[in-house]
Amino acid sequence: MWEITSADLREQAYQNSLDNPEAFWANIAEQFTWQKPWNKVLSYSFSPYHLTWFEGAKLNMTENCLDRHLPKHKDKVAIIFEPNNPKEKTKKITYEKLLQEVCTWANMLVQEGVKKGDRVCIYMPMIPEAVYAMLACARIGAIHSVIFGGFAAQSIQDRLLDATCTFVITADGAYRGDKFIPLKENIDQALQAKTSVQKVIVCQHSHSEVFMQKDRDFYAEPLLEKYRTDFIPASSMDAEDALFILYTSGSTGKPKGVVHSTAGYMVYTAYSFKNVFQYQDGDVYFCTADIGWITGHSYNVYAPLLLGATLVLFEGTPTYPNPSRWWDIVEKHKVNIFYTAPTAIRSLMAFGDEPLKGKDLSSLKVLGCVGEPLNQEAWHWYFEKIGASKCPIVDTWWQTETGGILISAMAHISPCIPTYATKPLPGVQMVLVDEHGEVLHTNPASGYLCLAFPVPSLLRTTYNDHARCEQSYFKTYPNLYFTGDGAQRDEAGNYRITGRVDDVLNVSGHRIGTAELEDAINLHPKVLESAVVGFAHPIKGEGIYAFVISHEDIKTLGAEIHALVQKQIGAIAKPDKIQVVTGLPRTRSGKIMRRILRKLAQGETEHLGDTSTLVDASVIDAIKEGLLM
Ligand code: WTA
């Protein structure tokens, strides 16, 4: 059952997926182009963790995204590109042209030495060339590792080293709003360490002056001219070959490289896109996520192209040159499906209704959001002001690791409930467990959110470190994949996600590990130690509160810590509040009691819970005195 077109069919599909998961997924997989069929639909174990879907099959992702649409959709627009500056021209790229570009890029990569299985770093603005580069890798079987353009040199370097990338594809620079991002300069800094990078391909986009190292750095345009071609055949990939690596933060250490497969990822992203958004042939779809995040991969590139959709690729920001920008784009391209993040909705809501005046948003049929809980107030604004009270809002819950949407309503098919992601999609077996790992069978319930059975797009490993993958996701509760989220389930079985229960912050929908951030802050020579926690923030969802032990005056220290974090991780991780403290609350074994710090950061100074295990309760009084509210 590929198309779920009614509430009854959703129920029925859910039951089928429980009764016979393999038949359920095989049936969906039949929609695609396979070079060779599979021998076995699924084999897996959660302990030790291993997972294969459609074993024995051969395919290529780009044949499914591009070639197979040509007979019917050669002249259909695949990508509508909206540049950062509205005065610059919109570009429309047809499916035929997209295939040619991807083949040219693929040809260039091969001729310049990229081989199947090599890791290629893509550090690009949101321009069509970023999509060409991703798909070119997929066409030749190279594994892309896209790094968000907002990450700084140190983060790039860590990722290049971890994945041993041999190639980098970047641009000279780019503007986001009126802010210039020196992409090539950041790459140059990242390459100051010894890495395995042999070549850097540079797209000329901002046309700014950049350093070009002889025999390492090459402008893309002359190479693309040299290797221009209409077609190269797609490589034959195994179902389980890695399609890409995407780094994400966890509760410990450096970000981990989440590895996604080819076949399972393809089947699941297309299936979920089709059914959650109820995509119909001819719909114009606009997802605002950057390609540097999983939403950008799954629902800005792969899934819409798998469906032969027309997607809007927007380079800029929602407030440049003014906060009407998105609505202008919706009106101009008659967008039907719009998918964004709660933090963006809240920040636009803060501008009031003025930016919406005179905008014709009547083309919209479906709204979606992802990344963090969508609060009541923002839900109503989105529903009433953007969707004119006629568009369902699909609040989609998922993660980098799950590859695709796992819990969501289906637009116009199943009910949307404010602040609820609602129900797991057919094929998805979610459970809640209590603190002992006991599965909670009755409703309502509240507990830790886990997946009890694999979906085709579940991560296969964390790059080069399978033990870390097992430790992070499969060891907390036996025979379950643990999401790291807490959730409630109502009487009717609808899920409401309450947020991370581990030491991961969700700041404006971006995952930031507190350990990673503390490591960055601790690099400051005058910082003895630090502890970072989140606090409720009206726009960002979660803000960052850093407690640092130092003898230094906060006046100079604050700015220096900001600069340091910006250099080590990127501007997205800069703390909103930094408090210099003389000590941190610790247990006798030396563990910092974050539970207490979280309460204090929230302004809760009375009900701190059990403090009897603290070594020195007086540090708390000192912290209370200096709290930044
Ligand atoms: C959170 C983004 C509430 C959650 C696709 C999850 C959400 C983390 C929702 C993954 C939602 C995502 N409601 N919370 N609809 N969607 N989250 O890996 O905490 O960047 O674990 O993937 O975002 O973030 P990631």
XYZ file of C-alpha atoms and ligand atoms in Angstrom:
654
model
C 0.000 0.000 0.000
C 1.979 2.974 -1.269
C -0.661 5.681 -1.211
C -2.648 6.064 1.964
C -5.696 8.092 1.047
C -8.047 7.802 3.999
C -8.104 7.401 7.762
C -9.355 3.831 7.343
C -6.513 2.986 5.003
C -4.044 4.439 7.490
C -5.407 2.158 10.201
C -5.417 -0.789 7.878
C -1.868 -0.094 6.679
C -0.734 0.175 10.290
C -2.225 -3.208 11.085
C -0.701 -4.751 7.960
C 2.684 -3.396 8.892
C 2.428 -5.083 12.298
C 1.150 -8.362 10.913
C 3.724 -8.667 8.181
C 6.337 -5.924 8.112
C 8.357 -7.511 5.329
C 5.409 -7.744 2.962
C 4.396 -4.221 3.891
C 7.780 -2.726 2.962
C 8.355 -4.963 -0.055
C 5.097 -3.725 -1.479
C 6.193 -0.110 -1.095
C 9.656 -0.844 -2.448
C 8.135 -2.114 -5.668
C 7.406 1.482 -6.682
C 11.078 2.064 -7.390
C 13.577 1.200 -10.102
C 15.864 -1.657 -9.109
C 18.772 -2.886 -11.177
C 18.479 -6.216 -9.395
C 15.737 -7.358 -6.999
C 16.388 -8.205 -3.343
C 16.784 -11.681 -1.912
C 15.646 -10.840 1.571
C 13.590 -7.893 2.755
C 14.879 -7.599 6.314
C 17.383 -9.056 8.675
C 18.259 -7.415 11.958
C 19.170 -7.626 15.588
C 19.219 -4.822 18.148
C 21.773 -6.601 20.323
C 24.359 -6.616 18.872
C 23.020 -4.076 16.418
C 22.932 -4.896 12.753
C 20.327 -4.057 10.143
C 19.885 -4.796 6.462
C 16.934 -4.035 4.245
C 16.445 -5.330 0.690
C 19.637 -7.336 0.867
C 21.053 -8.433 -2.452
C 19.306 -5.682 -4.392
C 21.182 -3.302 -6.683
C 20.058 0.225 -7.426
C 21.110 3.794 -7.798
C 19.444 6.625 -5.902
C 19.759 9.087 -8.791
C 18.098 6.752 -11.276
C 15.139 6.876 -8.950
C 15.340 10.645 -8.421
C 16.001 11.568 -12.034
C 16.203 9.058 -14.894
C 12.925 7.325 -14.191
C 10.981 10.610 -14.334
C 12.276 11.660 -17.754
C 9.824 9.808 -19.997
C 6.953 11.665 -18.351
C 8.501 14.713 -16.759
C 11.461 15.763 -18.918
C 10.366 19.399 -19.052
C 8.892 19.551 -15.588
C 10.662 21.920 -13.212
C 12.537 20.008 -10.533
C 14.103 22.965 -8.723
C 12.968 26.560 -8.476
C 15.954 28.415 -7.112
C 15.311 31.618 -5.173
C 18.532 33.516 -4.478
C 19.323 35.326 -1.253
C 18.888 38.696 -2.897
C 15.364 39.069 -4.308
C 16.707 41.382 -7.001
C 18.629 38.497 -8.502
C 16.940 36.132 -10.910
C 14.985 33.041 -9.985
C 16.316 29.949 -11.766
C 14.209 27.014 -12.906
C 15.876 23.677 -13.511
C 13.933 20.972 -15.307
C 14.325 17.263 -14.630
C 16.171 16.860 -17.932
C 18.563 19.689 -17.120
C 19.060 18.425 -13.576
C 20.096 15.019 -14.882
C 22.565 16.659 -17.270
C 24.060 18.764 -14.505
C 24.332 15.801 -12.176
C 25.995 13.746 -14.922
C 28.456 16.549 -15.645
C 29.297 16.863 -11.968
C 29.585 13.107 -11.634
C 31.847 12.942 -14.654
C 34.035 15.692 -13.212
C 34.335 13.930 -9.867
C 35.294 10.631 -11.490
C 37.798 12.224 -13.860
C 39.346 14.154 -11.025
C 39.847 11.001 -9.038
C 36.829 10.347 -6.815
C 36.111 6.638 -6.496
C 33.166 4.613 -5.301
C 33.098 4.613 -1.499
C 35.251 7.755 -1.149
C 33.979 10.381 1.256
C 33.300 13.795 -0.247
C 32.693 16.799 1.974
C 30.135 19.312 0.738
C 30.293 22.728 2.452
C 28.018 24.882 0.375
C 25.375 27.572 0.433
C 21.799 26.653 -0.520
C 22.320 26.849 -4.253
C 21.517 24.320 -6.989
C 25.191 23.341 -7.202
C 24.892 21.888 -3.702
C 22.163 19.569 -4.946
C 24.170 18.694 -8.073
C 27.114 17.818 -5.874
C 25.075 15.592 -3.556
C 23.410 13.755 -6.412
C 26.687 13.472 -8.345
C 28.172 11.640 -5.369
C 25.147 9.358 -5.262
C 25.429 8.725 -9.008
C 29.014 7.455 -8.745
C 28.685 5.806 -5.350
C 30.760 8.289 -3.381
C 29.535 9.011 0.154
C 28.723 12.637 0.797
C 29.225 14.329 4.107
C 27.429 17.660 4.001
C 28.563 20.159 6.618
C 26.202 22.994 7.515
C 27.496 26.340 6.219
C 27.164 27.826 9.703
C 29.806 25.531 11.203
C 33.242 26.966 11.896
C 36.676 25.742 10.802
C 37.280 23.533 13.837
C 33.979 21.682 13.365
C 34.754 21.218 9.686
C 38.188 19.878 10.503
C 36.840 17.375 13.040
C 34.374 16.072 10.465
C 36.918 15.904 7.625
C 39.276 13.939 9.811
C 36.666 11.581 11.205
C 35.343 10.626 7.772
C 38.783 10.794 6.087
C 37.318 12.826 3.244
C 39.451 13.022 0.127
C 37.521 15.761 -1.666
C 35.849 18.976 -0.603
C 33.236 20.799 -2.643
C 32.644 24.368 -1.529
C 32.039 27.906 -2.797
C 34.114 31.064 -2.502
C 31.580 32.664 -0.197
C 27.902 33.350 0.260
C 25.530 35.852 1.749
C 22.835 34.853 4.174
C 20.729 37.954 4.456
C 23.333 40.681 4.551
C 25.858 38.569 6.404
C 28.807 37.257 4.428
C 29.991 33.695 5.064
C 33.599 33.120 3.983
C 33.159 29.473 3.054
C 36.472 28.935 1.301
C 38.378 30.711 4.041
C 36.789 28.388 6.610
C 37.833 25.389 4.527
C 41.387 26.762 4.259
C 41.566 27.031 8.024
C 40.151 23.549 8.477
C 42.806 22.209 6.112
C 45.639 23.636 8.170
C 45.791 20.318 9.977
C 47.006 17.277 8.108
C 43.920 15.705 6.531
C 43.395 13.268 3.681
C 41.866 15.939 1.452
C 43.490 15.922 -1.977
C 41.379 18.400 -3.883
C 39.050 21.277 -3.145
C 36.526 22.206 -5.827
C 35.364 25.812 -5.491
C 32.152 27.156 -7.045
C 32.285 30.839 -7.838
C 29.233 32.236 -6.174
C 30.005 35.441 -4.259
C 32.870 36.178 -6.666
C 34.959 37.294 -3.736
C 38.747 36.943 -3.748
C 39.879 33.701 -2.223
C 43.174 31.967 -1.667
C 43.692 29.092 -4.110
C 46.396 26.579 -3.263
C 48.193 25.282 -6.323
C 47.444 21.654 -7.202
C 44.882 21.427 -4.411
C 42.216 24.026 -5.135
C 40.338 24.209 -8.437
C 37.481 26.382 -9.592
C 34.476 24.264 -10.511
C 33.381 26.107 -13.650
C 36.368 25.389 -15.938
C 36.369 21.763 -14.825
C 32.656 21.412 -15.481
C 33.140 22.883 -18.952
C 35.892 20.406 -19.603
C 33.837 17.418 -18.503
C 30.419 18.544 -19.712
C 28.269 15.604 -20.757
C 24.586 14.832 -21.193
C 24.715 11.460 -19.582
C 26.796 9.028 -17.652
C 25.332 5.751 -16.466
C 24.467 5.436 -12.799
C 26.735 3.163 -10.789
C 25.293 -0.026 -9.434
C 25.049 0.183 -5.666
C 24.236 -2.479 -3.116
C 21.080 -1.794 -1.143
C 23.146 -1.435 2.009
C 25.921 0.752 0.564
C 26.188 4.014 2.472
C 24.534 6.942 0.737
C 25.815 9.593 3.115
C 27.229 10.510 6.492
C 25.705 13.330 8.480
C 27.220 14.475 11.764
C 25.007 15.129 14.733
C 25.547 15.902 18.401
C 25.075 13.401 21.142
C 25.310 13.644 24.906
C 29.008 12.799 24.985
C 32.125 13.706 23.075
C 32.418 14.943 19.514
C 29.546 14.772 17.034
C 29.014 11.335 15.538
C 28.761 10.516 11.860
C 25.324 9.014 11.330
C 25.488 6.655 8.347
C 22.462 6.120 6.105
C 21.984 3.311 3.618
C 20.864 3.616 0.012
C 17.773 1.432 -0.445
C 16.113 1.651 2.944
C 16.602 5.397 3.100
C 15.172 5.831 -0.378
C 12.076 3.743 0.297
C 11.304 5.322 3.639
C 11.851 8.992 2.766
C 9.714 8.731 -0.367
C 6.946 6.815 1.425
C 6.783 9.246 4.335
C 6.918 12.333 2.100
C 4.128 11.090 -0.114
C 1.810 10.204 2.726
C 2.499 12.775 5.429
C 2.201 15.733 3.069
C -0.251 13.910 0.778
C 1.875 15.109 -2.113
C 0.028 15.138 -5.446
C 1.642 15.297 -8.850
C 1.924 18.987 -9.779
C 2.239 20.322 -6.237
C 4.892 22.955 -5.578
C 6.749 22.154 -2.397
C 8.848 24.505 -0.275
C 10.965 23.214 2.580
C 13.024 25.878 4.320
C 15.591 23.525 5.874
C 19.249 23.932 5.010
C 20.856 20.989 3.222
C 23.330 20.868 6.088
C 20.703 19.208 8.306
C 18.822 15.945 7.924
C 15.588 17.699 6.946
C 17.493 19.292 4.081
C 18.743 15.884 2.950
C 15.549 13.890 3.286
C 12.821 16.411 2.525
C 14.533 19.148 0.533
C 16.462 16.917 -1.849
C 15.888 13.179 -1.898
C 12.194 12.616 -1.142
C 10.748 15.382 -3.356
C 12.965 14.335 -6.253
C 12.034 10.683 -5.730
C 8.417 11.751 -6.206
C 9.222 13.894 -9.250
C 8.077 17.004 -7.399
C 8.851 20.677 -8.018
C 10.780 22.014 -5.062
C 11.675 25.550 -4.082
C 15.296 25.900 -3.017
C 15.791 29.126 -1.102
C 19.235 30.468 -0.400
C 18.336 33.259 2.010
C 16.760 33.896 5.378
C 13.114 34.523 6.330
C 13.766 38.143 7.316
C 15.879 39.421 4.431
C 15.299 41.951 2.997
C 12.214 41.974 5.259
C 10.050 39.496 7.176
C 7.713 39.038 4.191
C 10.316 37.159 2.230
C 8.915 33.619 2.639
C 5.388 34.797 1.959
C 6.566 36.561 -1.201
C 8.099 33.286 -2.326
C 4.928 31.343 -1.512
C 2.884 33.830 -3.526
C 5.312 34.052 -6.431
C 5.616 30.294 -6.962
C 2.144 29.345 -5.773
C 3.545 27.011 -3.167
C 1.151 24.225 -2.126
C 3.100 22.501 0.631
C 5.241 24.437 3.108
C 7.543 22.773 5.649
C 9.518 24.703 8.255
C 10.702 24.830 11.883
C 8.862 26.084 14.998
C 11.643 28.515 15.861
C 11.194 30.264 12.508
C 7.438 30.439 13.012
C 7.927 32.015 16.436
C 10.431 34.544 15.185
C 8.150 35.594 12.305
C 5.159 35.718 14.620
C 7.058 38.322 16.651
C 6.862 40.711 13.670
C 3.058 40.735 13.912
C 0.667 40.642 10.962
C 2.127 43.523 9.008
C 4.494 41.400 6.875
C 1.481 39.302 5.788
C -0.583 42.222 4.509
C -1.590 41.869 0.890
C 0.148 38.507 0.480
C -1.783 35.909 -1.424
C -1.118 32.622 0.339
C -4.193 30.919 -1.069
C -2.156 28.309 -2.963
C -1.185 26.655 0.351
C -2.817 23.289 1.064
C -0.566 21.733 3.685
C 1.737 23.131 6.380
C 4.364 21.204 8.233
C 6.933 21.669 10.963
C 9.832 19.765 12.439
C 12.701 20.024 14.857
C 11.188 20.849 18.232
C 7.803 21.067 19.888
C 5.424 23.561 18.257
C 3.781 25.430 21.131
C 0.063 26.334 21.217
C 0.495 30.006 20.440
C 2.748 29.417 17.444
C 0.474 26.601 16.248
C -2.530 28.920 16.160
C -0.661 31.720 14.426
C 0.664 29.306 11.779
C -2.752 27.736 11.319
C -4.775 30.945 11.171
C -2.456 33.497 9.611
C -0.474 31.363 7.207
C -2.897 28.553 6.491
C -6.097 30.683 6.641
C -7.554 28.050 9.000
C -7.883 25.600 6.118
C -4.476 23.894 5.965
C -3.672 21.023 8.280
C -0.374 21.337 10.154
C 1.602 18.135 10.171
C 3.857 18.286 13.226
C 6.453 15.721 12.212
C 8.648 14.037 14.808
C 11.871 12.365 13.717
C 15.649 12.549 14.033
C 18.868 12.558 12.039
C 19.193 8.908 13.037
C 15.759 7.856 11.806
C 16.322 9.412 8.373
C 12.629 10.116 7.911
C 9.445 11.168 9.714
C 8.283 8.524 12.206
C 5.401 10.180 14.053
C 3.018 12.518 12.278
C -0.496 13.184 11.166
C -1.226 12.775 7.471
C -2.576 15.958 5.913
C -6.359 15.871 5.399
C -6.344 12.164 6.341
C -5.775 11.941 10.058
C -6.467 14.653 12.646
C -3.857 17.256 13.600
C -3.775 18.115 17.279
C -1.899 21.219 18.482
C 1.338 20.311 20.313
C 0.996 16.627 19.345
C 2.962 14.844 16.646
C 0.033 12.389 16.886
C 0.540 8.786 15.757
C 3.386 6.667 14.432
C 3.165 6.148 10.683
C 2.242 2.693 9.416
C 5.436 0.655 9.605
C 6.628 2.428 12.758
C 6.430 0.731 16.152
C 7.022 3.313 18.872
C 6.833 2.514 22.569
C 7.177 4.390 25.844
C 9.197 2.885 28.658
C 9.550 3.863 32.294
C 12.868 4.502 34.029
C 13.424 0.753 34.466
C 12.917 0.098 30.790
C 9.495 -1.490 31.294
C 7.259 -0.923 28.292
C 4.140 1.050 29.232
C 1.163 -0.677 27.647
C -1.727 1.441 28.826
C -2.902 4.933 27.959
C -2.399 7.639 28.957
C 1.297 7.231 29.669
C 4.424 9.247 29.992
C 7.978 7.985 29.567
C 10.990 7.569 27.350
C 10.379 7.263 23.636
C 11.791 4.180 21.929
C 11.464 2.322 18.644
C 10.707 -1.377 19.000
C 11.200 -2.511 15.410
C 13.511 -1.138 12.701
C 12.298 1.180 9.955
C 14.120 0.961 6.610
C 15.778 4.362 7.095
C 17.161 3.807 10.590
C 20.869 4.638 10.836
C 23.128 1.668 10.141
C 26.078 2.770 12.223
C 28.061 5.764 13.338
C 30.982 6.169 10.997
C 34.013 4.159 11.951
C 32.681 3.514 15.422
C 29.969 0.899 15.559
C 30.462 0.472 19.305
C 29.449 4.090 19.821
C 26.304 3.521 17.785
C 25.353 0.553 19.952
C 26.214 2.398 23.133
C 24.289 5.538 22.186
C 21.083 3.966 20.945
C 20.764 0.292 21.802
C 22.254 -0.195 25.261
C 19.975 2.005 27.383
C 16.953 -0.306 27.053
C 17.339 -3.915 25.902
C 16.031 -4.632 22.421
C 14.896 -1.085 21.818
C 16.302 1.869 19.919
C 16.290 4.768 22.386
C 15.556 8.177 20.855
C 16.806 10.360 23.714
C 13.375 12.027 23.884
C 10.687 12.020 26.518
C 7.042 11.835 25.466
C 3.466 11.569 26.660
C 0.738 9.471 25.089
C -2.919 10.410 25.461
C -5.956 8.137 25.837
C -6.246 7.755 22.086
C -2.584 6.879 21.587
C -1.386 10.261 20.302
C 2.199 11.165 21.094
C 3.294 14.510 22.419
C 7.052 14.985 22.469
C 8.290 16.796 25.563
C 11.947 17.144 24.566
C 15.377 15.624 25.056
C 16.041 13.765 28.269
C 19.783 13.478 27.656
C 22.435 16.197 27.670
C 21.579 17.447 24.227
C 20.153 20.945 23.763
C 17.745 21.827 21.000
C 18.475 25.436 20.160
C 16.378 26.802 17.308
C 15.911 23.220 16.173
C 19.680 22.609 16.102
C 21.112 19.850 18.218
C 23.990 20.914 20.429
C 25.698 18.531 22.824
C 26.436 20.138 26.185
C 29.668 18.142 26.474
C 30.889 19.445 23.140
C 30.068 23.003 24.113
C 31.708 22.665 27.529
C 34.849 21.304 25.860
C 34.956 24.402 23.675
C 34.450 26.792 26.604
C 37.025 24.962 28.716
C 39.677 25.702 26.103
C 39.713 29.263 27.440
C 42.846 29.531 29.578
C 41.004 31.436 32.320
C 38.132 28.949 32.565
C 38.692 26.224 35.121
C 35.500 24.348 34.401
C 32.061 24.903 32.963
C 28.593 23.394 32.896
C 26.052 24.182 30.204
C 22.293 23.685 30.482
C 19.240 24.767 28.537
C 16.428 27.083 29.603
C 13.078 27.892 28.008
C 13.522 30.593 25.385
C 10.543 32.274 23.701
C 11.943 32.128 20.145
C 14.743 29.581 20.133
C 12.789 26.983 22.096
C 15.808 26.387 24.229
C 18.470 28.939 25.139
C 21.989 28.160 26.363
C 23.019 28.997 29.939
C 26.703 28.517 30.741
C 28.022 28.426 34.289
C 31.779 28.904 34.266
C 34.284 28.731 37.067
C 36.846 31.472 36.621
C 38.662 34.185 38.510
C 38.228 36.496 35.562
C 35.735 39.338 35.347
C 32.711 38.453 33.206
C 33.070 41.681 31.206
C 36.071 40.490 29.254
C 35.427 36.790 29.671
C 31.934 36.849 28.128
C 33.071 38.263 24.809
C 36.059 35.952 24.705
C 33.929 32.886 25.327
C 31.586 33.949 22.549
C 34.489 34.352 20.154
C 35.903 30.995 21.202
C 32.625 29.127 20.742
C 32.091 30.799 17.401
C 35.537 29.662 16.296
C 35.271 26.132 17.693
C 31.702 25.250 16.764
C 29.892 28.144 15.095
C 27.625 31.041 15.963
C 24.639 28.742 16.591
C 26.265 27.462 19.790
C 26.985 30.828 21.430
C 25.609 30.890 24.998
C 22.758 33.317 25.664
C 23.833 33.719 29.259
C 27.201 33.233 30.909
C 27.510 33.351 34.680
C 30.870 33.288 36.419
C 30.666 31.117 39.531
C 33.060 30.011 42.223
C 31.864 26.419 42.287
C 29.379 23.982 40.783
C 26.968 21.706 42.670
C 28.529 18.268 42.896
C 27.775 14.898 44.364
C 30.317 13.192 46.565
C 31.558 11.241 43.578
C 32.299 14.522 41.805
C 29.436 14.471 39.334
C 27.930 17.835 38.493
C 24.226 17.904 39.382
C 22.815 19.304 36.176
C 19.271 18.784 37.370
C 19.858 21.590 39.870
C 21.582 23.840 37.351
C 18.688 23.379 34.926
C 16.253 24.551 37.579
C 18.397 27.529 38.508
C 18.805 28.537 34.853
C 15.042 28.431 34.614
C 14.767 30.862 37.524
C 13.569 28.201 39.941
C 15.389 28.888 43.178
C 13.065 27.334 45.761
C 12.139 23.807 44.744
C 15.466 22.339 43.768
C 14.618 18.787 44.759
C 16.860 16.564 46.805
C 20.150 18.337 47.542
C 21.262 15.995 50.328
C 23.945 14.334 48.215
C 25.698 17.630 47.511
C 29.198 18.031 48.880
C 28.842 21.734 49.484
C 25.365 23.223 49.383
C 26.709 26.751 49.826
C 27.746 26.933 46.147
C 24.054 26.986 45.318
C 23.448 30.117 47.356
C 26.355 31.787 45.610
C 24.957 30.821 42.208
C 21.490 32.061 43.155
C 22.886 35.482 43.967
C 24.412 35.937 40.563
C 21.619 34.347 38.483
C 20.997 36.089 35.173
C 17.265 36.397 34.651
C 13.453 17.081 18.336
C 15.444 16.763 13.126
C 9.160 17.815 19.095
C 13.557 15.831 19.184
C 14.535 16.068 12.120
C 14.491 14.955 18.353
C 11.010 17.303 17.825
C 15.442 15.965 17.779
C 10.202 17.215 16.661
C 16.075 15.494 16.497
C 8.805 17.469 16.803
C 12.260 16.772 16.132
N 8.339 17.756 18.036
N 10.488 17.603 19.024
N 7.972 17.436 15.766
N 11.008 16.885 15.641
N 12.277 17.036 17.445
O 18.410 15.082 14.632
O 14.128 16.154 20.413
O 18.179 17.555 14.153
O 15.167 13.988 19.126
O 16.418 15.895 13.516
O 14.639 17.121 17.544
O 16.815 16.526 15.914
P 17.543 16.277 14.529
